[in-house]
PDB file of C-alpha atoms in Angstrom:
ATOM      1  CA  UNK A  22     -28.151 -18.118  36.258  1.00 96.00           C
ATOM      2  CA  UNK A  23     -26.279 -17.675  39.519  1.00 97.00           C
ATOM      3  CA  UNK A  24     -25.085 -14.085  39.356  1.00 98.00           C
ATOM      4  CA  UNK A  25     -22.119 -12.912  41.731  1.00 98.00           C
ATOM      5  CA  UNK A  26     -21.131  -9.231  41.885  1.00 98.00           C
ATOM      6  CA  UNK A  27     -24.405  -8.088  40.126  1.00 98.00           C
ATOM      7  CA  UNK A  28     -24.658  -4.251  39.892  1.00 98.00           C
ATOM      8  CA  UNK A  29     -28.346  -3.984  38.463  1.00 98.00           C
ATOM      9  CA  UNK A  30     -30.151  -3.638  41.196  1.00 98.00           C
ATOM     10  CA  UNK A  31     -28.046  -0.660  42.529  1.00 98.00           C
ATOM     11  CA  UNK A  32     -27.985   0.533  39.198  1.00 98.00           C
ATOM     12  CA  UNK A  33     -32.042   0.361  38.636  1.00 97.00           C
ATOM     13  CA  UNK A  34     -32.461   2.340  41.879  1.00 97.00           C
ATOM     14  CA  UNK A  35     -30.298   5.164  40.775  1.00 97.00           C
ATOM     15  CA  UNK A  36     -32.132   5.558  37.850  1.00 97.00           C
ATOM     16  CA  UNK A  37     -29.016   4.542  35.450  1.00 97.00           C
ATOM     17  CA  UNK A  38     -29.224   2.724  32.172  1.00 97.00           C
ATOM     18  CA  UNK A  39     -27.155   0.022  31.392  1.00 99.00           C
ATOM     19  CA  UNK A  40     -25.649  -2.146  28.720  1.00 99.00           C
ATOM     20  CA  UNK A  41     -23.926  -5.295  28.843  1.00 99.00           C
ATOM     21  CA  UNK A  42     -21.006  -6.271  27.523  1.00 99.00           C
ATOM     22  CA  UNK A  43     -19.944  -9.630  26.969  1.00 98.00           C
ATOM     23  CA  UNK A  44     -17.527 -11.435  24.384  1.00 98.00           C
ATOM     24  CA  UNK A  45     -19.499 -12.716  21.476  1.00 95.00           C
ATOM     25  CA  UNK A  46     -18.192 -16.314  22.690  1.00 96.00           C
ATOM     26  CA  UNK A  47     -20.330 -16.093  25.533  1.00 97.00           C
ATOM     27  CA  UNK A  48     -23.114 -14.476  24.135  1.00 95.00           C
ATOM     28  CA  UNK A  49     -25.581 -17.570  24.159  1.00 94.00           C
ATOM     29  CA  UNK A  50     -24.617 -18.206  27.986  1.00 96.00           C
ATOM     30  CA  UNK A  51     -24.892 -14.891  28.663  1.00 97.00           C
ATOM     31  CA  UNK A  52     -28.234 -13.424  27.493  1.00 96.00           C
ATOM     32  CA  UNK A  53     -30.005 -15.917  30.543  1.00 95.00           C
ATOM     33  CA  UNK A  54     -28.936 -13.394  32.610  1.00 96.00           C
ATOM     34  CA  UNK A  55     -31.199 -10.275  30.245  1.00 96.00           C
ATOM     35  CA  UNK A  56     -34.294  -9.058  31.306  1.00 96.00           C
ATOM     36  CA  UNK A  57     -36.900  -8.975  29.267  1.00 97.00           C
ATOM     37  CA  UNK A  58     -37.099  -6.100  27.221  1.00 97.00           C
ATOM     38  CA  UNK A  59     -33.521  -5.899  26.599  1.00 98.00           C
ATOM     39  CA  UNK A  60     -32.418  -4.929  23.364  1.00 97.00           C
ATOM     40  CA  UNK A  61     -29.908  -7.331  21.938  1.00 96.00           C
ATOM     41  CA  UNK A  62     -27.550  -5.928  18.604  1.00 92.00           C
ATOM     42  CA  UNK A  63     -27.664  -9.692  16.701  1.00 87.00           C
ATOM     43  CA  UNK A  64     -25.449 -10.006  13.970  1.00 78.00           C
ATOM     44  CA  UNK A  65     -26.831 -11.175  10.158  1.00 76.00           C
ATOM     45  CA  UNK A  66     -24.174 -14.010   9.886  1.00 69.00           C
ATOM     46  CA  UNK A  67     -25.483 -18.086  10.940  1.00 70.00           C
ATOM     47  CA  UNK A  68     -23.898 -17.084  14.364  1.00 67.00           C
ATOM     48  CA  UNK A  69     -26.914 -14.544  14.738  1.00 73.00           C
ATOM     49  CA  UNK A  70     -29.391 -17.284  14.289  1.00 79.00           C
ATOM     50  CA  UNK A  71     -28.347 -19.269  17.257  1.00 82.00           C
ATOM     51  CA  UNK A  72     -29.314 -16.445  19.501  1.00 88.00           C
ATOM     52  CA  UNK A  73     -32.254 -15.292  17.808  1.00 91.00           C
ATOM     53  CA  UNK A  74     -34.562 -17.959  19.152  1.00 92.00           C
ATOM     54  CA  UNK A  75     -32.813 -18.054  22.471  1.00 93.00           C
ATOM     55  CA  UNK A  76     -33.940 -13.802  22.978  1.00 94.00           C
ATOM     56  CA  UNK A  77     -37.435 -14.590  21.958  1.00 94.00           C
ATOM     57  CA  UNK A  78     -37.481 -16.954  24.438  1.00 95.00           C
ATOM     58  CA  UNK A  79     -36.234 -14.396  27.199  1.00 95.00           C
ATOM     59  CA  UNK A  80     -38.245 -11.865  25.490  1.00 97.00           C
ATOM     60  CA  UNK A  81     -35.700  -9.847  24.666  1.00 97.00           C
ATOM     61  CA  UNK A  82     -35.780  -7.557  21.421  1.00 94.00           C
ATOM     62  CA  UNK A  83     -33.099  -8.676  18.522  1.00 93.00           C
ATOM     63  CA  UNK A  84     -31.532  -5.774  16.926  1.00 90.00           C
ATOM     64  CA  UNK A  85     -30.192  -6.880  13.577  1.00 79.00           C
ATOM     65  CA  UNK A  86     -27.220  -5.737  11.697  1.00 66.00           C
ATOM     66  CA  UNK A  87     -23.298  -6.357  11.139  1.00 56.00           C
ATOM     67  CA  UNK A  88     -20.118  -4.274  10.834  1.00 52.00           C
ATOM     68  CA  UNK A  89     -19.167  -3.437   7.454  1.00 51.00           C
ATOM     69  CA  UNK A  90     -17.665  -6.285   4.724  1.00 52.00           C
ATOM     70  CA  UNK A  91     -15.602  -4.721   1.945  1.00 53.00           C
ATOM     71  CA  UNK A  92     -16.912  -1.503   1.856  1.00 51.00           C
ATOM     72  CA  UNK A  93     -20.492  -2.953   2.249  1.00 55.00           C
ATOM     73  CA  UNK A  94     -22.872  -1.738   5.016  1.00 50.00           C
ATOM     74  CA  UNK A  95     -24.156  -4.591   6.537  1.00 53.00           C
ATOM     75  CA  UNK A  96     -26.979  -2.856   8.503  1.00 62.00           C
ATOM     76  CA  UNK A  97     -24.651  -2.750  11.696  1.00 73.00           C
ATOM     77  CA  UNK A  98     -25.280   2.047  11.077  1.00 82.00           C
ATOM     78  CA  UNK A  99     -29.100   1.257  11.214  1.00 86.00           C
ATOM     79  CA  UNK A 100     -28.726  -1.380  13.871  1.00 89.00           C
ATOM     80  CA  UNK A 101     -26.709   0.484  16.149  1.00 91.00           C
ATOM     81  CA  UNK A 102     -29.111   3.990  15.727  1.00 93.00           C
ATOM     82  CA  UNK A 103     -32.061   1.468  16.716  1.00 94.00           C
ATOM     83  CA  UNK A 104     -30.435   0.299  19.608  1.00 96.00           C
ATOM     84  CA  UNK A 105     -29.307   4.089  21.058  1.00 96.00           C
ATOM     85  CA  UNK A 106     -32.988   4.753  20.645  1.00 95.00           C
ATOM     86  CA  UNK A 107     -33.741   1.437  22.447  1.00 96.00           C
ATOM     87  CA  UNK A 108     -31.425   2.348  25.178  1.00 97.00           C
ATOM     88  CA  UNK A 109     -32.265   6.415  25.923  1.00 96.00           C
ATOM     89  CA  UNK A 110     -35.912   4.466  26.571  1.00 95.00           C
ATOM     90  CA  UNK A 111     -34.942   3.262  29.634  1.00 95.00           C
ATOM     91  CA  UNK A 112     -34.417  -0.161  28.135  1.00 97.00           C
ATOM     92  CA  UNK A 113     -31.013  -2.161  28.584  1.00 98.00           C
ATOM     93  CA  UNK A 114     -29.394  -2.856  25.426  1.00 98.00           C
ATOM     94  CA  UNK A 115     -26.992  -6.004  25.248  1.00 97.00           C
ATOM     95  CA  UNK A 116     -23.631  -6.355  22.479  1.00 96.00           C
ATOM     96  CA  UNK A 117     -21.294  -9.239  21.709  1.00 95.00           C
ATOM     97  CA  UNK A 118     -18.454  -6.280  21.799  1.00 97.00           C
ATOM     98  CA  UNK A 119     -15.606  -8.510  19.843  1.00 95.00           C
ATOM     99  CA  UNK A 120     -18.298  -9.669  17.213  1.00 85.00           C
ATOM    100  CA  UNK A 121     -19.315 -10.610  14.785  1.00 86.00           C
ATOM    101  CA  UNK A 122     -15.764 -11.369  13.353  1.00 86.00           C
ATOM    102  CA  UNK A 123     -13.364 -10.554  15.794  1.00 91.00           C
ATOM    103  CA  UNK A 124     -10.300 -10.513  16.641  1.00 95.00           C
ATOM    104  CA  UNK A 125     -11.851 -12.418  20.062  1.00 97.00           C
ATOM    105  CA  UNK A 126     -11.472 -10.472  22.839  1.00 97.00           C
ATOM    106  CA  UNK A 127     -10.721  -6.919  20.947  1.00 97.00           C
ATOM    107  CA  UNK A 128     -13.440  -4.503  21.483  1.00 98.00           C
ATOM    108  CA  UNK A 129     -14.914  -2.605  18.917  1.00 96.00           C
ATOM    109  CA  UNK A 130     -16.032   0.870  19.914  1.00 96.00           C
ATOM    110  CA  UNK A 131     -19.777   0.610  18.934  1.00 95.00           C
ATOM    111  CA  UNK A 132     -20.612  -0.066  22.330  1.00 97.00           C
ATOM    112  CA  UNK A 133     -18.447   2.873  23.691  1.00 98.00           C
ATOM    113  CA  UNK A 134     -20.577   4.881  21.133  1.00 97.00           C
ATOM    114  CA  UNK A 135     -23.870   3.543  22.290  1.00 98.00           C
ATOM    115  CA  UNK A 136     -22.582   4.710  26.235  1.00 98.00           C
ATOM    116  CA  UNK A 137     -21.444   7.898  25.058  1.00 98.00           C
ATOM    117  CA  UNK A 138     -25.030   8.504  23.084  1.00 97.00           C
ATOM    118  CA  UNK A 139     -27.064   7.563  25.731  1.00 98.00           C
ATOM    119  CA  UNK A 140     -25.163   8.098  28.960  1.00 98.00           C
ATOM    120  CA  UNK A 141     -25.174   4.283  29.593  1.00 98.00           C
ATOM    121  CA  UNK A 142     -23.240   2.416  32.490  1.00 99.00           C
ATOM    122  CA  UNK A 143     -21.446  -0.601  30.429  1.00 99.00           C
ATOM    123  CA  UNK A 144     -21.792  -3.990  32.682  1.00 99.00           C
ATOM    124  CA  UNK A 145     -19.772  -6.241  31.952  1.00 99.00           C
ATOM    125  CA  UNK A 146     -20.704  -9.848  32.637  1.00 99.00           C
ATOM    126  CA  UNK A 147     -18.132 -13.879  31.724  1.00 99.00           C
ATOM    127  CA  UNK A 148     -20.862 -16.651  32.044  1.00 98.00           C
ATOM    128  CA  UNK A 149     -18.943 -19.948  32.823  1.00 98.00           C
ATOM    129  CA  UNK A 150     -21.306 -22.708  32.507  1.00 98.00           C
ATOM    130  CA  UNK A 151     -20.483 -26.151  34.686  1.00 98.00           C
ATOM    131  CA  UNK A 152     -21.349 -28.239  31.156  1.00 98.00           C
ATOM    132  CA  UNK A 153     -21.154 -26.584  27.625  1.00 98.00           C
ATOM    133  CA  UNK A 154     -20.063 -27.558  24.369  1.00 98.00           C
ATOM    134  CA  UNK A 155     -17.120 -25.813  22.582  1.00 97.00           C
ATOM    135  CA  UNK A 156     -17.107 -24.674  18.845  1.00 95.00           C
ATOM    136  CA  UNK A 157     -13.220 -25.484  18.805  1.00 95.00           C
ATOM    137  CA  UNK A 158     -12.619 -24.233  15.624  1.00 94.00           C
ATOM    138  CA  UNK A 159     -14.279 -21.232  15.359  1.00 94.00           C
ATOM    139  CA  UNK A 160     -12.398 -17.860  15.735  1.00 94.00           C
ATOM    140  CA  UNK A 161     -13.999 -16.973  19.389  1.00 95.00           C
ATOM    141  CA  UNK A 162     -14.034 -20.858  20.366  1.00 96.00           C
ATOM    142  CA  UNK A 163     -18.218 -20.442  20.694  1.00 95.00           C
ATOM    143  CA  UNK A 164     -19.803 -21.558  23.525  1.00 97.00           C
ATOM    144  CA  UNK A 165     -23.222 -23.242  24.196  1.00 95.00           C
ATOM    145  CA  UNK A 166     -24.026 -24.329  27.477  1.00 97.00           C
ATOM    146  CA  UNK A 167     -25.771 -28.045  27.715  1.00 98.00           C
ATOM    147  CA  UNK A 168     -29.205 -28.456  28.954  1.00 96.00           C
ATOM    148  CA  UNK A 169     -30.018 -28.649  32.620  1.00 96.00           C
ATOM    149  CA  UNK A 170     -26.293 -27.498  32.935  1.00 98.00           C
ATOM    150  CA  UNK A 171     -25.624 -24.290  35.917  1.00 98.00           C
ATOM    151  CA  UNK A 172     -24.015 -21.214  34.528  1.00 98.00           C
ATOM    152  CA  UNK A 173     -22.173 -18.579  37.118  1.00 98.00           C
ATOM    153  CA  UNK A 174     -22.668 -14.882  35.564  1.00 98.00           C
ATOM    154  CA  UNK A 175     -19.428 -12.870  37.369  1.00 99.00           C
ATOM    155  CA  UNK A 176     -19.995  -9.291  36.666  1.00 99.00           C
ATOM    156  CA  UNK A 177     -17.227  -6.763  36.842  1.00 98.00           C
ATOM    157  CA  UNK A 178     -17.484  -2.859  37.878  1.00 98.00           C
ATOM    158  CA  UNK A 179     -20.020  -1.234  35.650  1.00 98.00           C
ATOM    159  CA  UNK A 180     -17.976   1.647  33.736  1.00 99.00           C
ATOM    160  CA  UNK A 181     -19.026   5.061  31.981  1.00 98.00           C
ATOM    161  CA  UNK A 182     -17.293   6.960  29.962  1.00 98.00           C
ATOM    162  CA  UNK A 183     -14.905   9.986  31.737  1.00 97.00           C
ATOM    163  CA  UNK A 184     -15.324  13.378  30.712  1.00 96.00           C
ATOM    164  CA  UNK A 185     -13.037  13.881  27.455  1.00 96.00           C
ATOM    165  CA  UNK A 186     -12.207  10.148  26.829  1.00 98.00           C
ATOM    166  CA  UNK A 187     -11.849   8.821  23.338  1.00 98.00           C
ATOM    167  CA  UNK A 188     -13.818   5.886  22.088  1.00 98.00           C
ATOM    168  CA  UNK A 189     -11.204   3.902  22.103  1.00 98.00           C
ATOM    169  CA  UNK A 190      -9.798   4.809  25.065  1.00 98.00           C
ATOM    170  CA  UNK A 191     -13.031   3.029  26.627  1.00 98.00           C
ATOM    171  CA  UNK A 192     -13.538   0.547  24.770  1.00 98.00           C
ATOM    172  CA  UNK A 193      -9.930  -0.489  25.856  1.00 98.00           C
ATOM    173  CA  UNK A 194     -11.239  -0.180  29.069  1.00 98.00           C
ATOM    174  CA  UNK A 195     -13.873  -2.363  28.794  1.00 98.00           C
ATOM    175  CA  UNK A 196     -11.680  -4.929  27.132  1.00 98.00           C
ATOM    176  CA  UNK A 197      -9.446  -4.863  29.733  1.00 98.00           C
ATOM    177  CA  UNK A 198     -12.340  -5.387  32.372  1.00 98.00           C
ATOM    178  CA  UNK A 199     -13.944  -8.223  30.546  1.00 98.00           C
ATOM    179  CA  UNK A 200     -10.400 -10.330  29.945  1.00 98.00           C
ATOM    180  CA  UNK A 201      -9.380  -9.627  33.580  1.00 98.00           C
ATOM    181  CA  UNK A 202     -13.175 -11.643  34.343  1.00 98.00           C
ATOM    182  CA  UNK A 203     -12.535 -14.102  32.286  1.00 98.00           C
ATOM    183  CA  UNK A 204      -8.806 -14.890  33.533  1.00 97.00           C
ATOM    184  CA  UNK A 205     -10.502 -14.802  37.251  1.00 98.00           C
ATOM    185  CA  UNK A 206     -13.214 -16.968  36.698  1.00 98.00           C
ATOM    186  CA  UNK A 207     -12.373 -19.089  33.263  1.00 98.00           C
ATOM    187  CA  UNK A 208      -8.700 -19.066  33.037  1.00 97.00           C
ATOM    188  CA  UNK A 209      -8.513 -22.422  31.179  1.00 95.00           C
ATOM    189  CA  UNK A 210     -10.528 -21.409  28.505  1.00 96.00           C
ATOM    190  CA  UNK A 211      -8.386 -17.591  28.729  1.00 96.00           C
ATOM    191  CA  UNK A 212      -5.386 -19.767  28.212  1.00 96.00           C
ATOM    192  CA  UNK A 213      -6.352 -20.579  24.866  1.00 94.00           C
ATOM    193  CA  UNK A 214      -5.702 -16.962  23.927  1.00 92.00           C
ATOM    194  CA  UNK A 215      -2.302 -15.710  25.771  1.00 87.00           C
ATOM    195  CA  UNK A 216      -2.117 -12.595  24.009  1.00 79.00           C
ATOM    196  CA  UNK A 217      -5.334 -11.270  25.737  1.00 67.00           C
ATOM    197  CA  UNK A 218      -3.796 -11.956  29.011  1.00 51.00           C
ATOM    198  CA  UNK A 219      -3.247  -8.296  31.145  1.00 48.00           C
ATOM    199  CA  UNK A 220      -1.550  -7.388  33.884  1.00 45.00           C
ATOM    200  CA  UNK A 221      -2.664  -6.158  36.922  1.00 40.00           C
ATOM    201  CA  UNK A 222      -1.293  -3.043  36.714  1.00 42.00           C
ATOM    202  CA  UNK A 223      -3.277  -2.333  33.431  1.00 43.00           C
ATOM    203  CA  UNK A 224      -6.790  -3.065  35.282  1.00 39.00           C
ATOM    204  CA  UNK A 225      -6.164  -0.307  37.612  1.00 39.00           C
ATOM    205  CA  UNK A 226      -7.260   2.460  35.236  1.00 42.00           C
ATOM    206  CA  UNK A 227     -10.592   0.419  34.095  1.00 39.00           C
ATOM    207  CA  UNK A 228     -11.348  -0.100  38.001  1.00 38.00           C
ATOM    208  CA  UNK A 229      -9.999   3.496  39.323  1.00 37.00           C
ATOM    209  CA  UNK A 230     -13.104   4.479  36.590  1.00 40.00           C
ATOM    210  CA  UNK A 231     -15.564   2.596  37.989  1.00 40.00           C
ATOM    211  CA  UNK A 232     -19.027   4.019  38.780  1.00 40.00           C
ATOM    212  CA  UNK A 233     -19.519   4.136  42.155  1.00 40.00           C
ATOM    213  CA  UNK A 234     -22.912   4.143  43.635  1.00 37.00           C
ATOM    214  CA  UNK A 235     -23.425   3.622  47.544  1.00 40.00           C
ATOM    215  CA  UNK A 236     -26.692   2.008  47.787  1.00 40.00           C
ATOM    216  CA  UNK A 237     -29.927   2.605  49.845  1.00 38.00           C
ATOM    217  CA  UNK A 238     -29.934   1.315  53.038  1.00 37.00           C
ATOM    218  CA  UNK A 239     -33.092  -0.780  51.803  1.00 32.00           C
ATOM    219  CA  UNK A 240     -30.960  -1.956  48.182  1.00 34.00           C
ATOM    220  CA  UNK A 241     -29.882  -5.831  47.967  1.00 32.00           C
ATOM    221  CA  UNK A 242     -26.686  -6.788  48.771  1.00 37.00           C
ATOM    222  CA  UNK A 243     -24.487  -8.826  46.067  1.00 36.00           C
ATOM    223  CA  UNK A 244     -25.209 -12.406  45.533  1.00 36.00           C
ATOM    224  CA  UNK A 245     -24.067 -14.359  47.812  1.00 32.00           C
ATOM    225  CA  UNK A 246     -24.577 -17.826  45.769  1.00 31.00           C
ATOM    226  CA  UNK A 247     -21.168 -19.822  45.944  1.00 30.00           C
ATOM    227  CA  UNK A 248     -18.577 -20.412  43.582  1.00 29.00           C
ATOM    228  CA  UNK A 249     -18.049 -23.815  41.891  1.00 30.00           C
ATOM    229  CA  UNK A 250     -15.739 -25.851  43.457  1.00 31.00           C
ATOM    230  CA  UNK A 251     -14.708 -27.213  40.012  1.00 38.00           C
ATOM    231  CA  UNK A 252     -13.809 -26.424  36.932  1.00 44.00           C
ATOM    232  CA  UNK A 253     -16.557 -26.260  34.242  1.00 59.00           C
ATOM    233  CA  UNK A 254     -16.698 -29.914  32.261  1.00 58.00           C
ATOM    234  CA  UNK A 255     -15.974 -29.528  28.671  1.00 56.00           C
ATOM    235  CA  UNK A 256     -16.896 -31.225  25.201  1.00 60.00           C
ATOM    236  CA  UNK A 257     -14.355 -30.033  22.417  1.00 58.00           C
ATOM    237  CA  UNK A 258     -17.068 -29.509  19.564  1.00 58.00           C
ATOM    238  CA  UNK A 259     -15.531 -30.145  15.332  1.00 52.00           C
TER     239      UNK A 259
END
């Protein structure tokens, strides 16, 4: 994966744990850009099984569990407690935060729970590969990038939580953050859901809260790998 904007390296040096973020529509693209050892929360439905091989792979750690379904705990309390213990070990943990069942694009606040618990930096990341194939008629539109194919990871400002901030005040944040990344760098595929769309003005907050870390004279600067030129090609999937 060619990564542009990537905090990790910065982040690793100060000694800060992370977790990303990305829409569970991206989250087979996205998990090429986990380390190994990152814990990944994997939902029970058939969508779950696609990744599953995929973080074994990257040898990455599948967390399994799902939000609740009438009432019913689908593992997602047990899942979630695993992957706060995964995280305060230093480990990076990794959520599809709209999954497993949507509404795309809304983020739940497990994640802004797991930051809070742990005292995580959230990164998010929008993978746009240059070939995929699109589930066109699932709820998230799913996507699986073709073989061979090159996939941009474009990373946004890695956020915490502020001091006296609601769950869902961050996890707003976050969502904000991630749809602003994916009208940037994706905006056909964004177009397919107008409602998600936000105004500038409305990413100031989420960037005004920002972490800020000025990096070692020694650190890595930020990728400097170059955009695409074109628009990713794309095969409509029934």
């Amino acid at each position: 994966m060619r990564t542009h904007d990537d905090p990790r390296a910065v982040l690793r040096e100060a000694g800060q744990p992370y977790i990303y973020a990305v829409l569970h529509a991206h989250q087979v693209a996205a998990i090429m850009a986990a380390e190994p050892g990152t814990g990944a929360m994997v939902s029970r439905s058939a969508d779950g099984q696609i990744i599953v091989p995929i973080l074994r792979i990257r040898r990455c750690t599948p967390v399994r569990g799902s939000s609740r379904k009438r009432g019913q705990d689908k593992g997602g309390r047990a899942a979630l407690d695993a992957l706060i213990q995964h995280v305060s070990s230093g480990r990076p943990g990794y959520l599809a935060v709209d999954g497993p069942r949507g509404p795309r694009g809304r983020v739940h606040k497990g994640v802004a729970l797991l930051a809070r618990r742990t005292g995580a930096a959230v990164v998010t990341i929008v993978p746009v590969a240059s070939r995929r194939w699109t589930l066109s008629k699932a709820w998230d539109r799913l996507q699986i990038p073709k073989p061979f194919c090159t996939i941009n990871g474009y990373f946004g400002e890695p956020l915490t939580v502020r001091e006296g901030e609601s769950l869902e005040a961050f996890a707003r944040r976050i969502e904000h953050t991630l749809a602003d990344l994916e009208q940037q760098h994706d905006p056909e595929e964004a177009a397919h859901f107008p409602d998600r769309c936000t105004p500038p003005a409305a990413i100031a907050p989420a960037v005004a809260a920002s972490v800020r870390i000025d990096p070692p004279e020694t650190a890595l600067g930020r990728s400097a790998s170059p955009l695409s030129s074109t628009s990713p090609a794309r095969e409509e999937a029934p």
